[in-house]
mmCIF file of C-alpha atoms in Angstrom:
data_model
loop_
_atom_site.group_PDB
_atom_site.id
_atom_site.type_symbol
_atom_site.label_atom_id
_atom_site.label_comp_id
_atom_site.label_asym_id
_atom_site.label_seq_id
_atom_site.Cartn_x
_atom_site.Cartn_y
_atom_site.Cartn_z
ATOM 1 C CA UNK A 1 35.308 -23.834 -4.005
ATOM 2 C CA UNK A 2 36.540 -20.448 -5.196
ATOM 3 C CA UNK A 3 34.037 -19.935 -7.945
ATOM 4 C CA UNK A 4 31.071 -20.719 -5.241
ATOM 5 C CA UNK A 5 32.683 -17.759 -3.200
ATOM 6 C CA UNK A 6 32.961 -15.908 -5.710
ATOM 7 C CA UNK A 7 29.435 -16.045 -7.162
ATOM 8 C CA UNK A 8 28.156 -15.646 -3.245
ATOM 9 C CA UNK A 9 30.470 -12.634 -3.459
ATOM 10 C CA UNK A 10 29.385 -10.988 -6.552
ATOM 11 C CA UNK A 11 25.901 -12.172 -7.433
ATOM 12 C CA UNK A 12 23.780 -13.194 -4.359
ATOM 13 C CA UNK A 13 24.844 -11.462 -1.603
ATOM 14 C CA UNK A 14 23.444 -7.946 -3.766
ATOM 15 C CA UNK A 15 20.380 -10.059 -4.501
ATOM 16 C CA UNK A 16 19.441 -10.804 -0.906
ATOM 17 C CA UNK A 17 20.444 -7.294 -0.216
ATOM 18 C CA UNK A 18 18.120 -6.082 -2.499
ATOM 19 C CA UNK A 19 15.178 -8.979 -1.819
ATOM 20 C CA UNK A 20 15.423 -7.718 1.916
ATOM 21 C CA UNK A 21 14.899 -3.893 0.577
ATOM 22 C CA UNK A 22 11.789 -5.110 -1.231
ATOM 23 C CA UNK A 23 10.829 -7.542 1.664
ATOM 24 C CA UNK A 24 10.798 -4.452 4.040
ATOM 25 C CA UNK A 25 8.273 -2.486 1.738
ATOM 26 C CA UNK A 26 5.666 -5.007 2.481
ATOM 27 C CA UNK A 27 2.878 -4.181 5.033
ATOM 28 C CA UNK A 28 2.931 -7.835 6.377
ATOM 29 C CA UNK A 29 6.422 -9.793 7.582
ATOM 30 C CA UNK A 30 5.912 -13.548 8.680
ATOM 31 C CA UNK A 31 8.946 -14.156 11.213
ATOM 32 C CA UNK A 32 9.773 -17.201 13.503
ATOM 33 C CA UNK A 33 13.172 -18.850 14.179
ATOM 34 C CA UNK A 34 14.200 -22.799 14.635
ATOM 35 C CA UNK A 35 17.173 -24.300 16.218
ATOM 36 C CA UNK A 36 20.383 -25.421 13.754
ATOM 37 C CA UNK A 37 23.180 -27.278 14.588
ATOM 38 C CA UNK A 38 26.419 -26.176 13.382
ATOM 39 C CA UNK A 39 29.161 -28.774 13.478
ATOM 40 C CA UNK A 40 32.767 -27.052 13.818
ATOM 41 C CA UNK A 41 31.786 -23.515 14.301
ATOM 42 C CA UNK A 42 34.052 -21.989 15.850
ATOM 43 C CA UNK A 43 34.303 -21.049 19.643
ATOM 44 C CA UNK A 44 31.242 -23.194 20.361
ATOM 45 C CA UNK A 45 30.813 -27.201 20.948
ATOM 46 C CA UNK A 46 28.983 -29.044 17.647
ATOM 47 C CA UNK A 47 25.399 -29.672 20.186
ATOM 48 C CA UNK A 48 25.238 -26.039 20.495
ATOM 49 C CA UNK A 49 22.013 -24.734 19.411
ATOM 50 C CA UNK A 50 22.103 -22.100 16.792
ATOM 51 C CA UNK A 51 19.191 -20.314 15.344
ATOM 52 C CA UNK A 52 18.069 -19.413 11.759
ATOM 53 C CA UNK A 53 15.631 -16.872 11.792
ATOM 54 C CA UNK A 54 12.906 -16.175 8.637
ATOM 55 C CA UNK A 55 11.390 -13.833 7.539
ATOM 56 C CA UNK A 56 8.796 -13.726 4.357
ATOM 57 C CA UNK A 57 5.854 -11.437 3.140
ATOM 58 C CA UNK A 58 2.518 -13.264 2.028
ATOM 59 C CA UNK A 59 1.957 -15.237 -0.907
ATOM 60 C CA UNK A 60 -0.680 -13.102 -1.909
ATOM 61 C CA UNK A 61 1.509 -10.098 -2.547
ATOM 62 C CA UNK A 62 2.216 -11.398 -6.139
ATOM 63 C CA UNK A 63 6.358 -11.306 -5.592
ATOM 64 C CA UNK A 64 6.992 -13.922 -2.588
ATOM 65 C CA UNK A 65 10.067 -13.584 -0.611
ATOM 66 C CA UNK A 66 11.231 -15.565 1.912
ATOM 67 C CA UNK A 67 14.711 -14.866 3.608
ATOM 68 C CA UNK A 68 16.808 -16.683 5.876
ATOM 69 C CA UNK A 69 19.320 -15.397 8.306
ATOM 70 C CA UNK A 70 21.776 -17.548 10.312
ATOM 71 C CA UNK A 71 22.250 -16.690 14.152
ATOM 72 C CA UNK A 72 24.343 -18.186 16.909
ATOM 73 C CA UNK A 73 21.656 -17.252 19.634
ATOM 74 C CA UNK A 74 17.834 -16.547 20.096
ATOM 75 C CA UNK A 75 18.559 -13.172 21.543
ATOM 76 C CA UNK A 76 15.943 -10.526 20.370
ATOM 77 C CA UNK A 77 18.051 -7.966 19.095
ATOM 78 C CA UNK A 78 18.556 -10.593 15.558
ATOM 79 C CA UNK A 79 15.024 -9.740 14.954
ATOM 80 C CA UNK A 80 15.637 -5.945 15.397
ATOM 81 C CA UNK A 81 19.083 -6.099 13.707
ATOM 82 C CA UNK A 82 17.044 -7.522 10.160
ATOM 83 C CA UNK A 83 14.052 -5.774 10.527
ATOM 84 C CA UNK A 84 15.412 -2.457 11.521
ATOM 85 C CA UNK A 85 12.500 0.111 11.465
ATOM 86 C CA UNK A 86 10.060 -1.863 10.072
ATOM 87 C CA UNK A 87 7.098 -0.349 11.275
ATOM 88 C CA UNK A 88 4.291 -2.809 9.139
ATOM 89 C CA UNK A 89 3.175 -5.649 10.653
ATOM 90 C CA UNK A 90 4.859 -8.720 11.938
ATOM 91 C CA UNK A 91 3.132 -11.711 11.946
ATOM 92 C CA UNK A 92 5.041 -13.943 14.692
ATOM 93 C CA UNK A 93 4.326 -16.146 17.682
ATOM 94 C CA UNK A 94 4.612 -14.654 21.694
ATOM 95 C CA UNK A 95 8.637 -15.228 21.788
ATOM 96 C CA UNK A 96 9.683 -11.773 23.545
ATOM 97 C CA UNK A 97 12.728 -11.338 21.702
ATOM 98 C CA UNK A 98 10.061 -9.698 19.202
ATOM 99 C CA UNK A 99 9.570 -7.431 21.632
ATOM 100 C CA UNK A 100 13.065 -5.463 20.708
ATOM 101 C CA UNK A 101 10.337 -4.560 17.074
ATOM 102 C CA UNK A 102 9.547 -1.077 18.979
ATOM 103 C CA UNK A 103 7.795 0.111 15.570
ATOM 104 C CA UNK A 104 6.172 -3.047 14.202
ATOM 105 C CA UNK A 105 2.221 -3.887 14.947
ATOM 106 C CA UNK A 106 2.786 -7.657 16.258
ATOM 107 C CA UNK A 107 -0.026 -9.795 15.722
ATOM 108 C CA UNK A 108 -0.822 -13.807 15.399
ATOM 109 C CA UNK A 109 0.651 -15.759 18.273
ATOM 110 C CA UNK A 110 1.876 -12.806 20.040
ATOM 111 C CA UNK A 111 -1.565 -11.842 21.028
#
């Protein structure tokens, strides 16, 4: 198992670093979460809902990138915490945690 760490260590945690850099230079961000369950996390029973959140740009862009990041709750401020101050537009349904985006244009569902 060390030389999986290690390669998550040294090769893709710079590349998703670097893929979310590019991914936040779009003009268009598709986000949504789903429910996950995560068997022996710890501090919280194995039918505890967990969420892992997405976010991609559109196909059409020529470079697609699709991201996913792994959070213990629904709560709004996972959206803000990835996005930052994205200020494009986020393509998303009408959950309000997307409401915590106070520089995105939210369209699709949300409308």
């Amino acid at each position: 198992a060390n030389w999986i760490i290690r390669c998550a260590e040294d090769w893709l945690k710079p590349m998703y670093k670097e893929l979310r850099l590019n991914l936040l230079k779009q003009a268009v961000i598709h986000a949504d979460e789903t429910t996950v369950q995560v068997l022996h996390e710890e501090g919280r029973k194995a039918k505890t809902k967990s969420r892992m959140w997405v976010y991609c740009n559109a196909k059409s862009s020529g470079r697609y990138i699709a991201l996913y990041d792994y959070r213990p709750t629904r709560a709004g401020v996972n959206a803000s915490s990835f996005l930052g101050d994205y200020s494009g537009y986020v393509v998303c349904d009408g959950y309000d945690g997307y409401n915590s985006l106070t520089k995105a244009k939210r369209c699709g569902g949300c409308l």
